[in-house]
Amino acid sequence: MPYMQYLLIALLGLLSACGGRLPATESQARYEALILSPTERAILVLDLLTHRVRRRLVSGDVPSDLLVGSGGRIFVSHRQEPAISVLQRNDPGTWYRIGKVGAGVTPGRLAWNETWQELLVAGEDQALLSIYTMPGLRRPVLSQTLRLDARNSAPAGLVFSPEQDRLYVAGAILEAFARDDTGYVSLLRQVLGEPDQQRISDMLYAREHLWLADQRQDQLLVVSPETLETVQTIELSQPGYSAIFPARMAVNHTQTKLYLTGSGASVVQVIDLQARKHLQTLSLQAEALRFPAGSPFGIAVSPDDRRVYVTAQSGRNLVILEASPDVSVPETILRTLGTAESEALLPPLGTIRIFE
């Protein structure tokens, strides 16, 4: 057989082996997603072109939150260890560990201030916020400790204003801090509701407002960043579904849609950010799905707003949605995947971040 025919057969074999791929977008070919796998004590590096786990990075003790900072730095907090792990990515496929830094308290949620190049660490069991500076590629250095309101132990949300000069902390209450040349200064405090009736699970800043997910009330609170007053409440409960129990949220880059995982009802909800209304509920356990997913948790949007990635804690542990920044175009479930070869060995997955 002529050489070119051998080459053609080999090429066709390679193409057929890629049949599991979804239609690639520009962002899929250039980016990776980082996913926490707490039971494996690892960070999964997901190739967004092939949708396969390219690498498993050892995270240390049980990881709880994951943050992508600037300059290729990755920060991981741990549930059972008072320390933050710091990793460095130079280019796709090249990773190394910078090491660990003591957090003083069991760390919970993390945040990054791009303007001041600071890492913020919320205490998981104390009403404290630790601020670290980043001297080059060395380990973070503790520069300031903020004592939060005593009711704000284990805050669920840390976000900055677009100008990076205001920090918002959400737990049992909502607090605002100003960032100036001297550090962080307390500005406002606002009680969101009765502590035994409300539980904030996540918070975002989008379209000049704060968006807070309330697990106990199945509501999305729209809050003024200036006064910390709730200006609107969006009901998440939908007919035919059990308690939504919102877990995590993500906003697309054009800030037209907010995506929310409902771990109680195994759904993903879509919110119109401009109209502040519910658009769609997608069931991850619909009969049409050959391989369903349950208890979704983490969620992230691709840089071109055409894909939404959802982690799950039962069934198939990764879900890919086809998305659109146009609010008139509904989202669809493209595929459910597993990050292990055996269905019986699929680990529950947590936070997901796209490395942009």
Short mmCIF file of C-alpha atoms in Angstrom, two decimals:
data_model
loop_
_atom_site.label_atom_id
_atom_site.label_comp_id
_atom_site.label_asym_id
_atom_site.label_seq_id
_atom_site.Cartn_x
_atom_site.Cartn_y
_atom_site.Cartn_z
CA MET A 1 0.00 0.00 0.00
CA PRO A 2 1.43 3.44 -0.87
CA TYR A 3 2.80 5.53 1.98
CA MET A 4 0.09 8.22 1.64
CA GLN A 5 -2.65 5.61 2.09
CA TYR A 6 -1.04 4.41 5.33
CA LEU A 7 -0.92 8.02 6.50
CA LEU A 8 -4.57 8.60 5.60
CA ILE A 9 -5.70 5.51 7.52
CA ALA A 10 -3.72 6.60 10.57
CA LEU A 11 -5.25 10.07 10.39
CA LEU A 12 -8.78 8.68 10.16
CA GLY A 13 -8.07 6.52 13.20
CA LEU A 14 -7.03 9.57 15.22
CA LEU A 15 -10.15 11.46 14.19
CA SER A 16 -12.44 8.59 15.14
CA ALA A 17 -10.77 8.41 18.56
CA CYS A 18 -11.83 12.01 19.19
CA GLY A 19 -15.51 11.29 18.59
CA GLY A 20 -16.33 12.14 22.21
CA ARG A 21 -15.32 15.75 21.77
CA LEU A 22 -17.87 18.50 21.70
CA PRO A 23 -17.66 21.20 19.03
CA ALA A 24 -14.63 23.25 20.05
CA THR A 25 -14.72 26.97 20.59
CA GLU A 26 -11.75 29.31 20.64
CA SER A 27 -11.75 29.39 24.43
CA GLN A 28 -11.78 25.60 24.72
CA ALA A 29 -8.59 25.32 22.71
CA ARG A 30 -6.74 27.83 24.88
CA TYR A 31 -7.91 27.31 28.46
CA GLU A 32 -7.94 24.77 31.25
CA ALA A 33 -10.32 24.30 34.16
CA LEU A 34 -9.15 23.54 37.68
CA ILE A 35 -11.47 21.39 39.79
CA LEU A 36 -11.23 20.45 43.45
CA SER A 37 -11.62 16.76 44.22
CA PRO A 38 -11.80 16.68 48.05
CA THR A 39 -11.91 12.90 48.49
CA GLU A 40 -8.91 12.47 46.19
CA ARG A 41 -7.17 15.41 47.88
CA ALA A 42 -6.33 16.66 44.43
CA ILE A 43 -6.83 19.42 41.88
CA LEU A 44 -7.98 18.08 38.52
CA VAL A 45 -6.66 19.91 35.44
CA LEU A 46 -9.37 19.62 32.76
CA ASP A 47 -8.49 20.22 29.11
CA LEU A 48 -11.34 22.33 27.69
CA LEU A 49 -10.74 21.06 24.15
CA THR A 50 -10.87 17.31 24.81
CA HIS A 51 -12.81 17.54 28.10
CA ARG A 52 -10.42 15.05 29.64
CA VAL A 53 -8.48 15.29 32.88
CA ARG A 54 -4.96 16.15 31.79
CA ARG A 55 -3.36 15.99 35.21
CA ARG A 56 -4.04 15.51 38.92
CA LEU A 57 -2.18 17.87 41.22
CA VAL A 58 -1.76 16.91 44.87
CA SER A 59 -3.56 19.57 46.91
CA GLY A 60 -2.61 18.45 50.42
CA ASP A 61 -5.22 17.90 53.12
CA VAL A 62 -8.92 17.96 52.18
CA PRO A 63 -9.27 21.05 49.90
CA SER A 64 -12.22 23.37 50.47
CA ASP A 65 -11.77 26.43 48.23
CA LEU A 66 -9.75 27.24 45.14
CA LEU A 67 -8.63 30.63 43.85
CA VAL A 68 -6.77 31.71 40.72
CA GLY A 69 -4.65 34.81 41.36
CA SER A 70 -2.50 36.78 38.95
CA GLY A 71 0.75 35.60 37.43
CA GLY A 72 -0.34 31.97 37.26
CA ARG A 73 -0.67 31.53 41.02
CA ILE A 74 -3.17 29.09 42.52
CA PHE A 75 -4.31 29.15 46.15
CA VAL A 76 -6.06 26.29 47.95
CA SER A 77 -7.58 26.27 51.43
CA HIS A 78 -7.98 23.08 53.48
CA ARG A 79 -10.78 21.93 55.78
CA GLN A 80 -8.63 20.19 58.36
CA GLU A 81 -5.38 22.13 58.20
CA PRO A 82 -4.64 25.77 59.18
CA ALA A 83 -2.67 26.43 56.00
CA ILE A 84 -2.95 27.64 52.40
CA SER A 85 -1.26 25.75 49.57
CA VAL A 86 0.32 27.86 46.82
CA LEU A 87 0.99 26.53 43.33
CA GLN A 88 2.39 28.15 40.19
CA ARG A 89 1.47 27.58 36.53
CA ASN A 90 3.94 28.92 33.99
CA ASP A 91 2.22 27.53 30.89
CA PRO A 92 -0.20 24.69 30.08
CA GLY A 93 1.25 21.49 31.48
CA THR A 94 3.93 23.16 33.62
CA TRP A 95 3.07 23.34 37.32
CA TYR A 96 5.08 23.45 40.52
CA ARG A 97 4.38 23.90 44.21
CA ILE A 98 5.60 27.06 45.90
CA GLY A 99 4.69 25.56 49.27
CA LYS A 100 2.32 26.20 52.16
CA VAL A 101 1.77 29.20 54.38
CA GLY A 102 0.22 29.04 57.84
CA ALA A 103 -3.20 30.65 58.07
CA GLY A 104 -3.46 30.85 61.87
CA VAL A 105 -7.07 29.63 61.63
CA THR A 106 -8.79 26.92 59.64
CA PRO A 107 -9.19 28.69 56.27
CA GLY A 108 -12.48 28.90 54.40
CA ARG A 109 -13.38 31.10 51.44
CA LEU A 110 -10.66 32.92 49.51
CA ALA A 111 -10.57 36.19 47.54
CA TRP A 112 -8.00 38.04 45.45
CA ASN A 113 -7.44 41.81 45.17
CA GLU A 114 -5.86 42.41 41.77
CA THR A 115 -5.01 46.08 42.36
CA TRP A 116 -3.19 45.50 45.64
CA GLN A 117 -1.99 41.96 44.80
CA GLU A 118 -3.44 40.58 48.02
CA LEU A 119 -4.82 37.22 49.08
CA LEU A 120 -7.72 37.30 51.55
CA VAL A 121 -8.51 34.27 53.70
CA ALA A 122 -11.70 33.95 55.75
CA GLY A 123 -11.63 31.88 58.93
CA GLU A 124 -13.78 28.76 58.82
CA ASP A 125 -14.32 28.69 62.58
CA GLN A 126 -13.49 32.25 63.68
CA ALA A 127 -14.75 35.69 62.67
CA LEU A 128 -11.37 36.69 61.24
CA LEU A 129 -10.08 37.75 57.85
CA SER A 130 -6.37 37.40 57.09
CA ILE A 131 -4.76 39.53 54.37
CA TYR A 132 -1.54 38.41 52.68
CA THR A 133 0.71 40.31 50.29
CA MET A 134 2.54 38.56 47.46
CA PRO A 135 6.26 39.45 47.24
CA GLY A 136 7.07 38.21 43.74
CA LEU A 137 6.82 34.44 43.39
CA ARG A 138 7.55 33.80 47.04
CA ARG A 139 5.04 32.61 49.60
CA PRO A 140 2.31 35.01 50.80
CA VAL A 141 3.23 37.23 53.75
CA LEU A 142 0.62 38.15 56.39
CA SER A 143 0.13 41.93 56.39
CA GLN A 144 -3.15 42.54 58.24
CA THR A 145 -5.82 40.72 60.24
CA LEU A 146 -9.40 41.99 60.25
CA ARG A 147 -11.76 41.06 63.05
CA LEU A 148 -15.23 40.61 61.60
CA ASP A 149 -18.52 40.92 63.42
CA ALA A 150 -18.78 38.02 65.87
CA ARG A 151 -21.82 36.74 63.95
CA ASN A 152 -19.73 36.39 60.79
CA SER A 153 -17.74 33.28 61.61
CA ALA A 154 -17.27 31.14 58.49
CA PRO A 155 -18.45 33.79 55.98
CA ALA A 156 -19.71 32.30 52.71
CA GLY A 157 -18.93 35.21 50.43
CA LEU A 158 -15.93 37.49 49.83
CA VAL A 159 -16.12 39.83 46.83
CA PHE A 160 -14.56 43.10 45.72
CA SER A 161 -16.09 46.01 43.87
CA PRO A 162 -14.92 46.39 40.24
CA GLU A 163 -12.59 49.20 41.37
CA GLN A 164 -11.10 46.84 43.99
CA ASP A 165 -11.47 49.54 46.65
CA ARG A 166 -14.35 47.92 48.57
CA LEU A 167 -14.59 44.49 50.11
CA TYR A 168 -17.89 42.80 50.96
CA VAL A 169 -18.13 39.91 53.42
CA ALA A 170 -21.34 37.88 53.70
CA GLY A 171 -22.23 35.47 56.47
CA ALA A 172 -24.90 35.88 59.10
CA ILE A 173 -24.62 39.60 58.32
CA LEU A 174 -23.22 41.63 55.43
CA GLU A 175 -20.17 43.82 56.04
CA ALA A 176 -18.41 46.37 53.83
CA PHE A 177 -14.78 47.53 54.12
CA ALA A 178 -12.91 50.27 52.30
CA ARG A 179 -9.39 49.60 50.98
CA ASP A 180 -6.99 52.56 50.99
CA ASP A 181 -3.25 53.11 51.39
CA THR A 182 -3.42 52.19 55.08
CA GLY A 183 -5.32 48.92 54.69
CA TYR A 184 -8.94 47.87 55.23
CA VAL A 185 -11.37 50.00 57.24
CA SER A 186 -14.88 48.97 58.29
CA LEU A 187 -17.65 50.99 56.62
CA LEU A 188 -21.08 49.38 57.03
CA ARG A 189 -22.84 46.41 58.57
CA GLN A 190 -26.28 45.13 57.70
CA VAL A 191 -28.29 42.28 59.19
CA LEU A 192 -29.85 40.39 56.28
CA GLY A 193 -32.42 38.44 58.28
CA GLU A 194 -32.94 36.21 61.27
CA PRO A 195 -29.85 33.97 61.73
CA ASP A 196 -31.97 30.83 62.14
CA GLN A 197 -34.00 31.61 59.01
CA GLN A 198 -31.28 32.53 56.58
CA ARG A 199 -28.05 31.00 55.34
CA ILE A 200 -25.98 32.68 52.64
CA SER A 201 -24.07 30.17 50.50
CA ASP A 202 -22.43 32.47 47.93
CA MET A 203 -22.13 36.09 46.81
CA LEU A 204 -21.24 37.86 43.55
CA TYR A 205 -20.87 41.43 42.32
CA ALA A 206 -22.53 42.11 38.96
CA ARG A 207 -24.31 45.01 37.25
CA GLU A 208 -23.61 47.40 40.12
CA HIS A 209 -25.26 45.17 42.72
CA LEU A 210 -24.42 42.36 45.11
CA TRP A 211 -26.15 39.03 44.50
CA LEU A 212 -26.49 36.69 47.49
CA ALA A 213 -27.80 33.12 47.41
CA ASP A 214 -29.92 32.19 50.44
CA GLN A 215 -30.06 28.43 50.98
CA ARG A 216 -32.76 28.27 53.62
CA GLN A 217 -35.23 30.57 51.90
CA ASP A 218 -34.43 29.44 48.33
CA GLN A 219 -34.01 33.06 47.32
CA LEU A 220 -31.58 35.28 45.47
CA LEU A 221 -31.09 38.64 47.19
CA VAL A 222 -30.18 41.71 45.16
CA VAL A 223 -28.39 44.16 47.46
CA SER A 224 -27.22 47.75 47.05
CA PRO A 225 -23.43 47.93 47.51
CA GLU A 226 -23.75 51.49 48.82
CA THR A 227 -26.31 50.95 51.59
CA LEU A 228 -26.25 47.13 51.94
CA GLU A 229 -30.05 47.21 51.76
CA THR A 230 -31.89 44.45 49.90
CA VAL A 231 -33.55 46.06 46.87
CA GLN A 232 -35.12 42.94 45.36
CA THR A 233 -35.73 39.28 46.15
CA ILE A 234 -35.90 36.64 43.41
CA GLU A 235 -37.67 33.40 44.30
CA LEU A 236 -35.73 30.33 43.21
CA SER A 237 -38.38 27.72 44.06
CA GLN A 238 -40.06 26.31 40.96
CA PRO A 239 -43.19 24.14 40.52
CA GLY A 240 -42.36 20.46 40.30
CA TYR A 241 -39.02 20.75 42.09
CA SER A 242 -38.04 20.09 45.67
CA ALA A 243 -36.02 22.62 47.67
CA ILE A 244 -33.44 24.19 45.35
CA PHE A 245 -30.79 24.70 48.06
CA PRO A 246 -28.50 27.02 46.05
CA ALA A 247 -24.79 26.22 46.35
CA ARG A 248 -22.59 28.32 44.03
CA MET A 249 -23.05 31.02 41.38
CA ALA A 250 -21.24 32.31 38.31
CA VAL A 251 -21.82 35.28 36.00
CA ASN A 252 -20.98 35.29 32.30
CA HIS A 253 -18.42 37.79 31.03
CA THR A 254 -20.99 39.99 29.27
CA GLN A 255 -22.94 40.16 32.55
CA THR A 256 -26.24 39.20 30.97
CA LYS A 257 -26.82 35.92 32.81
CA LEU A 258 -26.22 34.50 36.27
CA TYR A 259 -25.94 30.72 36.67
CA LEU A 260 -26.72 29.01 39.96
CA THR A 261 -26.35 25.40 41.07
CA GLY A 262 -29.18 23.95 43.13
CA SER A 263 -27.76 20.99 45.03
CA GLY A 264 -31.07 20.06 46.65
CA ALA A 265 -33.09 19.69 43.44
CA SER A 266 -30.11 18.77 41.20
CA VAL A 267 -30.71 21.70 38.88
CA VAL A 268 -28.94 24.64 37.30
CA GLN A 269 -30.90 27.89 37.22
CA VAL A 270 -30.41 30.79 34.84
CA ILE A 271 -31.17 34.38 35.90
CA ASP A 272 -31.55 37.44 33.66
CA LEU A 273 -29.22 39.96 35.33
CA GLN A 274 -30.66 43.06 33.71
CA ALA A 275 -34.35 42.21 34.19
CA ARG A 276 -33.58 40.51 37.54
CA LYS A 277 -35.83 37.56 36.83
CA HIS A 278 -35.68 33.78 36.60
CA LEU A 279 -35.16 32.55 33.02
CA GLN A 280 -34.72 28.80 33.12
CA THR A 281 -34.31 25.69 35.28
CA LEU A 282 -32.32 22.78 33.84
CA SER A 283 -32.70 19.42 35.56
CA LEU A 284 -29.52 17.34 35.68
CA GLN A 285 -31.65 14.26 36.35
CA ALA A 286 -34.11 14.63 33.50
CA GLU A 287 -35.38 11.41 31.91
CA ALA A 288 -33.86 12.44 28.59
CA LEU A 289 -30.36 12.28 30.10
CA ARG A 290 -28.78 8.89 29.64
CA PHE A 291 -26.26 9.55 32.41
CA PRO A 292 -27.71 11.95 35.02
CA ALA A 293 -25.81 13.98 37.58
CA GLY A 294 -26.85 14.80 41.14
CA SER A 295 -26.17 17.46 43.77
CA PRO A 296 -24.38 20.01 41.55
CA PHE A 297 -21.95 22.29 43.35
CA GLY A 298 -19.28 24.27 41.48
CA ILE A 299 -19.96 26.28 38.33
CA ALA A 300 -17.86 28.27 35.87
CA VAL A 301 -18.40 30.02 32.52
CA SER A 302 -16.02 29.82 29.57
CA PRO A 303 -14.37 33.09 28.47
CA ASP A 304 -16.54 33.28 25.33
CA ASP A 305 -19.76 32.65 27.31
CA ARG A 306 -20.59 29.63 25.12
CA ARG A 307 -20.02 26.89 27.69
CA VAL A 308 -20.96 26.46 31.34
CA TYR A 309 -19.17 23.80 33.38
CA VAL A 310 -20.86 22.28 36.44
CA THR A 311 -19.37 19.89 39.00
CA ALA A 312 -21.57 17.32 40.72
CA GLN A 313 -21.34 15.16 43.83
CA SER A 314 -23.22 12.07 42.66
CA GLY A 315 -23.78 10.29 39.35
CA ARG A 316 -21.73 11.75 36.53
CA ASN A 317 -19.56 14.36 38.22
CA LEU A 318 -19.14 16.90 35.40
CA VAL A 319 -21.83 18.56 33.28
CA ILE A 320 -21.31 20.76 30.22
CA LEU A 321 -24.00 23.21 29.14
CA GLU A 322 -24.24 24.98 25.80
CA ALA A 323 -24.82 28.64 26.63
CA SER A 324 -25.43 32.00 25.01
CA PRO A 325 -25.01 35.58 26.26
CA ASP A 326 -28.36 36.34 24.60
CA VAL A 327 -31.14 36.10 27.20
CA SER A 328 -33.61 35.04 24.50
CA VAL A 329 -31.55 31.89 23.77
CA PRO A 330 -32.06 29.08 26.31
CA GLU A 331 -29.25 26.91 27.65
CA THR A 332 -29.10 23.18 26.89
CA ILE A 333 -27.29 20.25 28.49
CA LEU A 334 -24.66 19.08 26.02
CA ARG A 335 -23.15 16.22 27.95
CA THR A 336 -22.51 14.65 31.35
CA LEU A 337 -19.03 13.26 31.93
CA GLY A 338 -17.05 11.28 34.47
CA THR A 339 -13.51 12.11 35.57
CA ALA A 340 -12.63 8.46 36.26
CA GLU A 341 -12.72 5.39 34.03
CA SER A 342 -15.10 3.50 36.32
CA GLU A 343 -18.57 4.83 37.15
CA ALA A 344 -18.20 3.34 40.63
CA LEU A 345 -15.06 5.38 41.25
CA LEU A 346 -16.35 8.83 40.28
CA PRO A 347 -15.44 11.21 43.14
CA PRO A 348 -17.68 14.08 44.26
CA LEU A 349 -16.26 17.32 42.87
CA GLY A 350 -16.20 20.80 44.39
CA THR A 351 -15.12 24.26 43.28
CA ILE A 352 -14.24 24.79 39.61
CA ARG A 353 -12.25 27.71 38.18
CA ILE A 354 -11.28 28.36 34.57
CA PHE A 355 -7.66 29.39 34.17
CA GLU A 356 -7.84 32.44 31.89
#
